[in-house]
mmCIF file of C-alpha atoms and ligand atoms in Angstrom:
data_model
loop_
_atom_site.group_PDB
_atom_site.id
_atom_site.type_symbol
_atom_site.label_atom_id
_atom_site.label_comp_id
_atom_site.label_asym_id
_atom_site.label_seq_id
_atom_site.Cartn_x
_atom_site.Cartn_y
_atom_site.Cartn_z
ATOM 1 C CA MET A 1 100.780 109.049 84.299
ATOM 2 C CA SER A 2 103.156 110.845 82.123
ATOM 3 C CA ALA A 3 102.968 114.479 80.747
ATOM 4 C CA SER A 4 103.273 115.386 77.305
ATOM 5 C CA ASN A 5 106.121 116.985 77.717
ATOM 6 C CA ASP A 6 108.519 114.022 79.686
ATOM 7 C CA LYS A 7 111.256 112.918 78.262
ATOM 8 C CA ILE A 8 113.529 110.573 78.730
ATOM 9 C CA LEU A 9 117.367 109.644 78.859
ATOM 10 C CA ILE A 10 118.238 105.673 79.519
ATOM 11 C CA ILE A 11 122.656 105.254 80.404
ATOM 12 C CA GLY A 12 123.493 102.067 79.895
ATOM 13 C CA ALA A 13 120.312 101.845 77.679
ATOM 14 C CA GLY A 14 122.377 98.608 75.898
ATOM 15 C CA GLY A 15 122.407 96.285 78.729
ATOM 16 C CA GLN A 16 120.675 93.727 79.927
ATOM 17 C CA ILE A 17 117.863 96.120 82.369
ATOM 18 C CA GLY A 18 118.860 99.051 79.733
ATOM 19 C CA VAL A 19 117.275 96.921 76.728
ATOM 20 C CA GLU A 20 114.408 96.193 77.496
ATOM 21 C CA LEU A 21 113.370 99.660 79.873
ATOM 22 C CA THR A 22 113.720 100.999 77.000
ATOM 23 C CA GLU A 23 111.043 98.943 75.003
ATOM 24 C CA ASN A 24 108.546 99.895 77.496
ATOM 25 C CA LEU A 25 109.097 103.806 78.252
ATOM 26 C CA SER A 26 108.871 103.392 74.990
ATOM 27 C CA THR A 27 105.296 102.096 74.953
ATOM 28 C CA ILE A 28 104.235 104.953 77.447
ATOM 29 C CA TYR A 29 106.373 107.949 75.736
ATOM 30 C CA GLY A 30 106.326 107.676 72.816
ATOM 31 C CA SER A 31 110.112 105.929 71.007
ATOM 32 C CA SER A 32 110.291 110.498 69.979
ATOM 33 C CA ASN A 33 110.390 110.398 74.011
ATOM 34 C CA VAL A 34 112.685 108.650 74.709
ATOM 35 C CA ILE A 35 116.961 108.708 74.172
ATOM 36 C CA ALA A 36 118.971 106.020 74.430
ATOM 37 C CA SER A 37 122.252 106.298 75.662
ATOM 38 C CA ASP A 38 125.207 104.032 76.099
ATOM 39 C CA LEU A 39 129.073 103.735 75.141
ATOM 40 C CA LYS A 40 128.092 101.955 72.071
ATOM 41 C CA VAL A 41 125.213 100.964 69.459
ATOM 42 C CA SER A 42 123.845 97.333 70.946
ATOM 43 C CA PRO A 43 122.628 95.732 68.629
ATOM 44 C CA TYR A 44 119.524 94.260 70.552
ATOM 45 C CA LEU A 45 117.963 97.912 71.378
ATOM 46 C CA PRO A 46 115.019 98.985 69.759
ATOM 47 C CA ASN A 47 114.357 101.845 67.177
ATOM 48 C CA ASN A 48 114.746 105.156 69.694
ATOM 49 C CA PRO A 49 117.231 108.360 69.392
ATOM 50 C CA PHE A 50 120.084 107.266 70.361
ATOM 51 C CA GLU A 51 123.425 109.484 71.997
ATOM 52 C CA ILE A 52 126.697 107.795 72.044
ATOM 53 C CA LEU A 53 127.340 109.147 75.730
ATOM 54 C CA ASP A 54 129.848 107.781 78.257
ATOM 55 C CA ALA A 55 128.639 108.221 81.989
ATOM 56 C CA LEU A 56 131.911 109.663 82.885
ATOM 57 C CA ASP A 57 131.739 113.030 80.969
ATOM 58 C CA LYS A 58 129.703 115.055 83.200
ATOM 59 C CA ASN A 59 130.199 117.591 80.309
ATOM 60 C CA ALA A 60 128.554 115.364 77.809
ATOM 61 C CA LEU A 61 125.476 114.224 80.234
ATOM 62 C CA PHE A 62 124.389 117.585 80.355
ATOM 63 C CA GLU A 63 124.875 118.464 76.549
ATOM 64 C CA ILE A 64 122.291 115.427 75.811
ATOM 65 C CA VAL A 65 119.940 116.946 78.720
ATOM 66 C CA LYS A 66 119.567 120.068 77.212
ATOM 67 C CA LYS A 67 119.404 119.461 73.738
ATOM 68 C CA HIS A 68 116.933 116.671 74.071
ATOM 69 C CA GLY A 69 115.249 119.452 77.657
ATOM 70 C CA ILE A 70 115.681 115.812 79.417
ATOM 71 C CA THR A 71 113.523 115.070 82.398
ATOM 72 C CA HIS A 72 113.349 111.772 83.860
ATOM 73 C CA VAL A 73 116.783 110.278 84.045
ATOM 74 C CA TYR A 74 116.882 106.333 83.705
ATOM 75 C CA HIS A 75 121.016 105.700 84.806
ATOM 76 C CA LEU A 76 122.011 102.048 84.575
ATOM 77 C CA ALA A 77 125.252 102.238 83.658
ATOM 78 C CA ALA A 78 127.512 100.268 86.015
ATOM 79 C CA LEU A 79 129.974 97.431 86.376
ATOM 80 C CA LEU A 80 128.604 94.537 88.591
ATOM 81 C CA SER A 81 130.066 92.436 90.711
ATOM 82 C CA ALA A 82 131.862 89.925 89.059
ATOM 83 C CA THR A 83 133.725 92.907 87.327
ATOM 84 C CA GLY A 84 133.874 94.836 89.201
ATOM 85 C CA GLU A 85 136.270 93.080 91.181
ATOM 86 C CA GLN A 86 138.956 92.261 88.590
ATOM 87 C CA ASN A 87 138.306 96.206 88.413
ATOM 88 C CA PRO A 88 137.731 97.736 91.604
ATOM 89 C CA MET A 89 139.298 100.923 91.401
ATOM 90 C CA PHE A 90 137.360 101.465 87.956
ATOM 91 C CA ALA A 91 133.865 99.835 89.280
ATOM 92 C CA TRP A 92 133.990 102.608 92.358
ATOM 93 C CA LYS A 93 134.836 105.673 90.146
ATOM 94 C CA LEU A 94 131.695 104.747 87.156
ATOM 95 C CA ASN A 95 129.434 103.457 90.061
ATOM 96 C CA MET A 96 130.231 106.361 91.713
ATOM 97 C CA GLU A 97 131.247 109.472 89.953
ATOM 98 C CA SER A 98 128.656 109.206 86.817
ATOM 99 C CA LEU A 99 125.633 108.350 90.315
ATOM 100 C CA PHE A 100 127.225 112.648 91.225
ATOM 101 C CA HIS A 101 126.603 113.587 87.764
ATOM 102 C CA VAL A 102 122.949 112.459 87.148
ATOM 103 C CA LEU A 103 122.308 113.609 90.689
ATOM 104 C CA ASP A 104 123.692 117.583 90.557
ATOM 105 C CA LEU A 105 122.041 117.791 87.233
ATOM 106 C CA ALA A 106 118.282 116.908 89.594
ATOM 107 C CA LYS A 107 119.921 119.197 92.637
ATOM 108 C CA GLU A 108 120.385 121.989 89.883
ATOM 109 C CA LYS A 109 117.446 121.274 88.818
ATOM 110 C CA HIS A 110 117.486 119.975 84.879
ATOM 111 C CA ILE A 111 115.658 117.259 85.670
ATOM 112 C CA LYS A 112 112.806 116.135 87.678
ATOM 113 C CA GLN A 113 112.976 112.421 88.566
ATOM 114 C CA ILE A 114 116.409 110.095 88.732
ATOM 115 C CA TYR A 115 115.935 106.135 88.874
ATOM 116 C CA TRP A 116 119.093 104.023 89.833
ATOM 117 C CA PRO A 117 119.656 101.044 90.275
ATOM 118 C CA SER A 118 120.638 99.240 93.356
ATOM 119 C CA SER A 119 121.200 95.625 94.251
ATOM 120 C CA ILE A 120 121.386 92.403 97.307
ATOM 121 C CA ALA A 121 124.928 92.892 97.024
ATOM 122 C CA VAL A 122 124.706 95.692 99.053
ATOM 123 C CA PHE A 123 124.251 93.231 102.027
ATOM 124 C CA GLY A 124 127.010 90.707 103.042
ATOM 125 C CA PRO A 125 128.011 88.106 105.171
ATOM 126 C CA THR A 126 126.985 89.217 108.895
ATOM 127 C CA THR A 127 124.064 90.324 107.120
ATOM 128 C CA PRO A 128 120.691 88.016 107.741
ATOM 129 C CA GLN A 129 120.501 85.582 104.860
ATOM 130 C CA ILE A 130 116.913 84.534 105.515
ATOM 131 C CA ASN A 131 114.456 86.393 104.652
ATOM 132 C CA THR A 132 116.835 89.741 104.769
ATOM 133 C CA PRO A 133 115.142 92.902 106.319
ATOM 134 C CA GLN A 134 114.884 96.030 104.650
ATOM 135 C CA TYR A 135 117.285 97.423 107.538
ATOM 136 C CA THR A 136 119.454 95.363 108.643
ATOM 137 C CA VAL A 137 123.694 94.902 108.903
ATOM 138 C CA MET A 138 125.121 95.877 105.891
ATOM 139 C CA GLU A 139 128.749 94.758 105.212
ATOM 140 C CA PRO A 140 129.227 94.151 101.667
ATOM 141 C CA SER A 141 132.255 91.955 101.089
ATOM 142 C CA THR A 142 131.914 93.396 96.825
ATOM 143 C CA ILE A 143 133.481 97.178 95.298
ATOM 144 C CA TYR A 144 129.742 96.672 93.362
ATOM 145 C CA GLY A 145 128.346 96.122 97.045
ATOM 146 C CA ILE A 146 129.865 98.877 98.500
ATOM 147 C CA SER A 147 129.479 100.417 95.457
ATOM 148 C CA LYS A 148 125.772 100.906 96.046
ATOM 149 C CA GLN A 149 124.920 100.718 99.390
ATOM 150 C CA ALA A 150 127.436 104.411 99.735
ATOM 151 C CA GLY A 151 124.964 105.193 96.188
ATOM 152 C CA GLU A 152 122.029 104.420 98.626
ATOM 153 C CA ARG A 153 123.215 106.431 101.144
ATOM 154 C CA TRP A 154 123.769 109.094 98.687
ATOM 155 C CA CYS A 155 120.266 109.241 96.557
ATOM 156 C CA GLU A 156 119.051 109.537 100.335
ATOM 157 C CA TRP A 157 120.934 112.346 101.347
ATOM 158 C CA TYR A 158 120.378 114.608 98.027
ATOM 159 C CA PHE A 159 116.627 113.944 98.737
ATOM 160 C CA LYS A 160 116.638 114.866 102.265
ATOM 161 C CA LYS A 161 119.170 118.238 101.981
ATOM 162 C CA PHE A 162 118.159 119.051 97.834
ATOM 163 C CA GLY A 163 114.642 117.467 97.168
ATOM 164 C CA VAL A 164 116.286 115.547 94.464
ATOM 165 C CA ASP A 165 113.014 112.874 93.574
ATOM 166 C CA VAL A 166 115.577 110.176 93.196
ATOM 167 C CA ARG A 167 113.488 106.854 93.557
ATOM 168 C CA SER A 168 115.230 103.227 93.517
ATOM 169 C CA ILE A 169 115.203 99.567 93.951
ATOM 170 C CA ARG A 170 117.612 96.264 94.772
ATOM 171 C CA TYR A 171 116.698 94.062 92.605
ATOM 172 C CA PRO A 172 117.604 90.423 93.265
ATOM 173 C CA GLY A 173 119.301 88.831 89.567
ATOM 174 C CA LEU A 174 117.533 89.403 87.075
ATOM 175 C CA ILE A 175 116.887 87.093 84.287
ATOM 176 C CA GLY A 176 115.913 87.920 80.207
ATOM 177 C CA TRP A 177 115.515 86.447 77.227
ATOM 178 C CA LYS A 178 115.909 90.236 75.374
ATOM 179 C CA SER A 179 119.760 91.071 75.395
ATOM 180 C CA ALA A 180 122.482 88.930 77.500
ATOM 181 C CA PRO A 181 123.277 89.475 80.917
ATOM 182 C CA GLY A 182 126.879 91.584 81.781
ATOM 183 C CA GLY A 183 129.718 90.486 84.274
ATOM 184 C CA GLY A 184 127.496 89.695 87.371
ATOM 185 C CA THR A 185 127.721 86.653 89.870
ATOM 186 C CA THR A 186 123.331 85.640 88.978
ATOM 187 C CA ASP A 187 124.539 85.390 84.776
ATOM 188 C CA TYR A 188 124.341 82.029 85.490
ATOM 189 C CA ALA A 189 120.674 81.800 86.029
ATOM 190 C CA VAL A 190 120.355 83.227 82.093
ATOM 191 C CA HIS A 191 123.567 81.242 80.587
ATOM 192 C CA ILE A 192 121.710 78.144 81.358
ATOM 193 C CA PHE A 193 118.712 78.504 79.224
ATOM 194 C CA TYR A 194 120.763 79.121 75.669
ATOM 195 C CA GLU A 195 123.321 75.841 76.700
ATOM 196 C CA ALA A 196 119.820 73.593 77.447
ATOM 197 C CA LEU A 197 118.530 75.005 74.167
ATOM 198 C CA LYS A 198 122.061 74.694 72.408
ATOM 199 C CA THR A 199 123.677 71.841 73.213
ATOM 200 C CA GLY A 200 121.824 70.359 76.549
ATOM 201 C CA THR A 201 124.636 71.256 79.065
ATOM 202 C CA TYR A 202 125.818 73.760 81.370
ATOM 203 C CA GLU A 203 128.361 73.713 83.826
ATOM 204 C CA SER A 204 127.487 76.231 86.391
ATOM 205 C CA PHE A 205 130.404 78.840 88.109
ATOM 206 C CA LEU A 206 128.375 78.163 91.354
ATOM 207 C CA SER A 207 127.513 74.702 93.395
ATOM 208 C CA GLU A 208 124.147 73.136 92.965
ATOM 209 C CA ASN A 209 122.705 74.621 96.770
ATOM 210 C CA THR A 210 123.237 77.578 96.518
ATOM 211 C CA THR A 211 119.954 79.411 96.774
ATOM 212 C CA LEU A 212 120.042 83.074 95.731
ATOM 213 C CA PRO A 213 117.511 85.865 95.511
ATOM 214 C CA MET A 214 116.602 85.835 91.864
ATOM 215 C CA MET A 215 113.581 88.201 89.856
ATOM 216 C CA CYS A 216 111.813 87.721 85.837
ATOM 217 C CA MET A 217 113.279 90.920 83.545
ATOM 218 C CA GLU A 218 109.151 91.119 83.497
ATOM 219 C CA ASP A 219 108.410 91.470 86.656
ATOM 220 C CA ALA A 220 111.596 93.900 87.112
ATOM 221 C CA ILE A 221 110.997 96.025 84.192
ATOM 222 C CA ARG A 222 107.085 96.525 85.864
ATOM 223 C CA ALA A 223 108.515 96.897 89.929
ATOM 224 C CA THR A 224 110.553 99.695 88.000
ATOM 225 C CA LEU A 225 108.309 101.593 86.475
ATOM 226 C CA GLU A 226 105.419 101.521 89.604
ATOM 227 C CA ILE A 227 107.728 103.092 91.985
ATOM 228 C CA MET A 228 108.621 105.705 89.278
ATOM 229 C CA HIS A 229 105.481 106.627 88.682
ATOM 230 C CA ALA A 230 103.997 106.613 92.449
ATOM 231 C CA PRO A 231 102.372 109.447 93.774
ATOM 232 C CA ALA A 232 105.607 111.313 95.798
ATOM 233 C CA GLU A 233 104.117 110.544 99.113
ATOM 234 C CA LYS A 234 104.503 106.443 98.759
ATOM 235 C CA ILE A 235 108.501 106.020 98.430
ATOM 236 C CA LYS A 236 109.064 106.568 101.832
ATOM 237 C CA ILE A 237 112.146 104.833 101.188
ATOM 238 C CA ARG A 238 115.048 107.389 99.084
ATOM 239 C CA SER A 239 117.454 105.527 99.999
ATOM 240 C CA SER A 240 116.824 101.988 98.218
ATOM 241 C CA TYR A 241 113.816 99.471 98.181
ATOM 242 C CA ASN A 242 114.091 95.223 98.389
ATOM 243 C CA LEU A 243 112.094 93.709 96.261
ATOM 244 C CA SER A 244 111.446 90.165 96.461
ATOM 245 C CA GLY A 245 110.426 87.840 93.393
ATOM 246 C CA LEU A 246 111.398 84.026 93.962
ATOM 247 C CA SER A 247 114.724 82.163 95.307
ATOM 248 C CA PHE A 248 116.009 78.829 93.649
ATOM 249 C CA SER A 249 119.069 77.057 93.545
ATOM 250 C CA PRO A 250 121.110 76.376 90.405
ATOM 251 C CA LYS A 251 119.896 72.429 90.647
ATOM 252 C CA GLU A 252 116.729 73.440 91.589
ATOM 253 C CA ILE A 253 116.445 75.795 88.352
ATOM 254 C CA ALA A 254 118.250 72.833 86.132
ATOM 255 C CA ASP A 255 115.150 70.712 87.673
ATOM 256 C CA GLU A 256 112.871 72.826 86.177
ATOM 257 C CA ILE A 257 113.869 72.971 83.320
ATOM 258 C CA ARG A 258 114.498 69.366 82.985
ATOM 259 C CA LYS A 259 110.886 69.395 82.834
ATOM 260 C CA HIS A 260 110.876 70.875 79.359
ATOM 261 C CA ILE A 261 114.597 68.755 78.484
ATOM 262 C CA PRO A 262 114.499 65.301 80.170
ATOM 263 C CA ASN A 263 118.080 65.008 78.555
ATOM 264 C CA PHE A 264 119.133 68.384 80.461
ATOM 265 C CA LYS A 265 122.876 68.106 81.917
ATOM 266 C CA MET A 266 123.952 70.225 85.120
ATOM 267 C CA SER A 267 128.089 69.835 85.894
ATOM 268 C CA TYR A 268 129.472 71.825 88.861
ATOM 269 C CA LYS A 269 132.578 73.802 88.682
ATOM 270 C CA PRO A 270 132.627 76.691 91.017
ATOM 271 C CA ASP A 271 134.716 79.529 90.521
ATOM 272 C CA PHE A 272 135.400 82.817 92.067
ATOM 273 C CA ARG A 273 131.822 83.915 92.448
ATOM 274 C CA GLN A 274 131.473 81.155 94.485
ATOM 275 C CA GLN A 275 132.018 83.172 97.493
ATOM 276 C CA ILE A 276 130.444 87.021 96.578
ATOM 277 C CA ALA A 277 127.392 84.284 95.914
ATOM 278 C CA ASP A 278 127.343 83.556 99.882
ATOM 279 C CA SER A 279 127.997 86.782 100.328
ATOM 280 C CA TRP A 280 124.318 87.970 99.692
ATOM 281 C CA PRO A 281 121.085 86.420 100.501
ATOM 282 C CA LYS A 282 118.402 83.775 100.638
ATOM 283 C CA SER A 283 115.309 85.406 100.205
ATOM 284 C CA ILE A 284 114.431 89.244 101.073
ATOM 285 C CA ASP A 285 111.721 90.606 102.703
ATOM 286 C CA ASP A 286 110.837 93.247 100.778
ATOM 287 C CA SER A 287 107.680 94.191 102.436
ATOM 288 C CA SER A 288 107.817 98.537 102.344
ATOM 289 C CA ALA A 289 108.016 97.974 98.796
ATOM 290 C CA ARG A 290 104.082 96.100 99.242
ATOM 291 C CA ILE A 291 103.359 98.139 102.001
ATOM 292 C CA ASP A 292 103.707 101.117 100.405
ATOM 293 C CA TRP A 293 103.563 100.962 96.546
ATOM 294 C CA GLY A 294 101.430 98.228 95.888
ATOM 295 C CA TRP A 295 104.766 95.441 94.805
ATOM 296 C CA LYS A 296 104.105 92.258 93.928
ATOM 297 C CA GLU A 297 105.558 89.433 91.585
ATOM 298 C CA LYS A 298 103.857 87.491 88.085
ATOM 299 C CA TYR A 299 106.892 85.034 88.244
ATOM 300 C CA ASN A 300 107.090 81.639 90.089
ATOM 301 C CA LEU A 301 110.302 79.216 88.155
ATOM 302 C CA GLU A 302 107.096 77.239 86.874
ATOM 303 C CA ALA A 303 106.543 80.074 84.662
ATOM 304 C CA LEU A 304 109.393 82.065 84.161
ATOM 305 C CA VAL A 305 111.376 78.660 83.027
ATOM 306 C CA LYS A 306 108.934 78.246 80.855
ATOM 307 C CA ALA A 307 108.112 82.089 79.597
ATOM 308 C CA MET A 308 112.571 81.430 79.226
ATOM 309 C CA LEU A 309 112.519 78.633 77.084
ATOM 310 C CA ASP A 310 109.341 79.761 74.628
ATOM 311 C CA ASN A 311 110.830 82.969 74.108
ATOM 312 C CA LEU A 312 114.112 81.789 73.445
ATOM 313 C CA LYS A 313 113.379 78.760 71.018
ATOM 314 C CA THR A 314 111.532 81.308 68.964
ATOM 315 C CA LYS A 315 114.672 83.438 69.061
ATOM 316 C CA THR A 316 117.500 81.869 67.571
HETATM 317 P P1 NAD B 401 124.833 95.638 81.484
HETATM 318 O O1 NAD B 401 125.971 95.331 81.911
HETATM 319 O O2 NAD B 401 124.202 94.504 81.171
HETATM 320 O O3 NAD B 401 124.829 96.381 80.718
HETATM 321 C C1 NAD B 401 125.447 97.902 81.936
HETATM 322 C C2 NAD B 401 125.219 99.024 80.325
HETATM 323 O O4 NAD B 401 126.337 100.342 80.749
HETATM 324 C C3 NAD B 401 125.879 98.132 79.482
HETATM 325 O O5 NAD B 401 125.168 98.179 78.260
HETATM 326 C C4 NAD B 401 127.408 99.583 79.473
HETATM 327 O O6 NAD B 401 128.109 99.732 78.131
HETATM 328 C C5 NAD B 401 127.007 100.579 79.326
HETATM 329 N N1 NAD B 401 128.062 101.167 80.173
HETATM 330 C C6 NAD B 401 128.890 100.606 81.042
HETATM 331 N N2 NAD B 401 129.779 101.705 81.599
HETATM 332 C C7 NAD B 401 129.626 102.961 80.993
HETATM 333 C C8 NAD B 401 129.707 104.382 80.803
HETATM 334 N N3 NAD B 401 130.699 104.513 81.211
HETATM 335 N N4 NAD B 401 129.076 104.865 80.650
HETATM 336 C C9 NAD B 401 127.743 105.052 79.887
HETATM 337 N N5 NAD B 401 127.338 103.843 79.882
HETATM 338 C C10 NAD B 401 128.285 102.979 80.520
HETATM 339 O O7 NAD B 401 124.272 95.410 82.982
HETATM 340 P P2 NAD B 401 122.777 94.892 83.606
HETATM 341 O O8 NAD B 401 122.462 94.406 84.577
HETATM 342 O O9 NAD B 401 122.169 95.839 82.706
HETATM 343 O O10 NAD B 401 121.736 96.529 84.992
HETATM 344 C C11 NAD B 401 121.924 97.617 85.051
HETATM 345 C C12 NAD B 401 121.521 98.053 86.348
HETATM 346 O O11 NAD B 401 120.867 97.436 87.141
HETATM 347 C C13 NAD B 401 123.398 98.710 86.982
HETATM 348 O O12 NAD B 401 123.699 100.142 87.519
HETATM 349 C C14 NAD B 401 123.572 97.257 87.560
HETATM 350 O O13 NAD B 401 124.529 97.117 89.121
HETATM 351 C C15 NAD B 401 121.237 97.307 88.374
HETATM 352 N N6 NAD B 401 121.530 95.619 88.913
HETATM 353 C C16 NAD B 401 121.207 94.844 87.917
HETATM 354 C C17 NAD B 401 120.690 93.870 87.739
HETATM 355 C C18 NAD B 401 120.770 92.251 86.550
HETATM 356 O O14 NAD B 401 121.082 90.869 87.515
HETATM 357 N N7 NAD B 401 121.136 92.273 86.053
HETATM 358 C C19 NAD B 401 120.743 93.891 89.301
HETATM 359 C C20 NAD B 401 120.874 94.384 90.523
HETATM 360 C C21 NAD B 401 120.918 94.912 89.699
HETATM 361 C C1 AKB B 402 125.187 90.641 90.201
HETATM 362 O O1 AKB B 402 125.219 89.301 90.215
HETATM 363 O O2 AKB B 402 126.577 91.417 89.876
HETATM 364 C C2 AKB B 402 124.132 91.433 89.304
HETATM 365 C C3 AKB B 402 123.737 91.616 90.863
HETATM 366 C C4 AKB B 402 122.563 90.539 91.880
HETATM 367 O O3 AKB B 402 123.337 93.203 91.366
HETATM 368 N N1 AKB B 402 122.938 90.077 89.049
#
């Protein structure tokens, strides 16, 4: 699976996905071969080599790639949907320019392979919302979604034009217990667990029947490693793959939490994120990922809620 001279750089390693990806990649490649980088050190990161790196600084990125002999880059740094709407020009700059820097490194043959995540945010209000197909109408209404859709087109273009081995998944909302999410519309589905355990109450910023596609972090990390380790000929989509785990609404997750915490109380106060959520799919057709590289999720709602509560209880 991993060649002995593979060296990994994770950009944005201190975030919700990066912390867990750093741990998992270290198990495969060895900690000394997995370099974590971010704007600042995160207390959640394991004890890997760490570099302060602003993903917008192309020269600094190149120096780190040379210094460590990096072969594979997992590029996670981005502004997400909610923070992106609050700072649209910067979201566009960060999400696009940093991707170009990484794609150019591969084009110039300094690195061999790139992972770059896309999102269900590439879809918009005119997209079919149930079992959203891989290929369909895509008119995203957030700057985040627009940047992810454009990023997908650029990834495919770099693959076709220059043979850049870039691989990507359109993650749904991700739910994990090891680190907090950063500025997304699906974040309520993580915060709810912290508040359920701490106060027994939660005020949701999405309305009770807002169903969205979601996924347990463990499944998302496994999918990321599976797509990256699949033989190149199995990766038939070089923009980004639809990926499905489960779908639920705030009411449904609250009902499931109540099976463990019977007095848990949920209230609803939708804010600007409601409009974003309303523009996204409710469920995803990921048959291409299943057929091409064998994707299958493990977690349903029952298993996800139990894992989150059990793990957070021992963490706090
Ligand atoms: P996050 O906000 O938790 O983490 C992003 C990390 O990037 C942070 O640690 C931040 O400090 C870092 N960062 C920000 N600006 C940077 C810069 N200029 N240079 C270097 N680092 C910088 O986000 P996440 O949830 O871990 O998401 C990672 C990626 O996955 C993003 O591209 C996001 O769009 C994508 N994604 C996430 C989800 C999800 O539910 N978490 C869903 C779909 C797609
Ligand atoms: C967000 O809500 O912005 C992210 C995503 C689905 O891309 N979690």
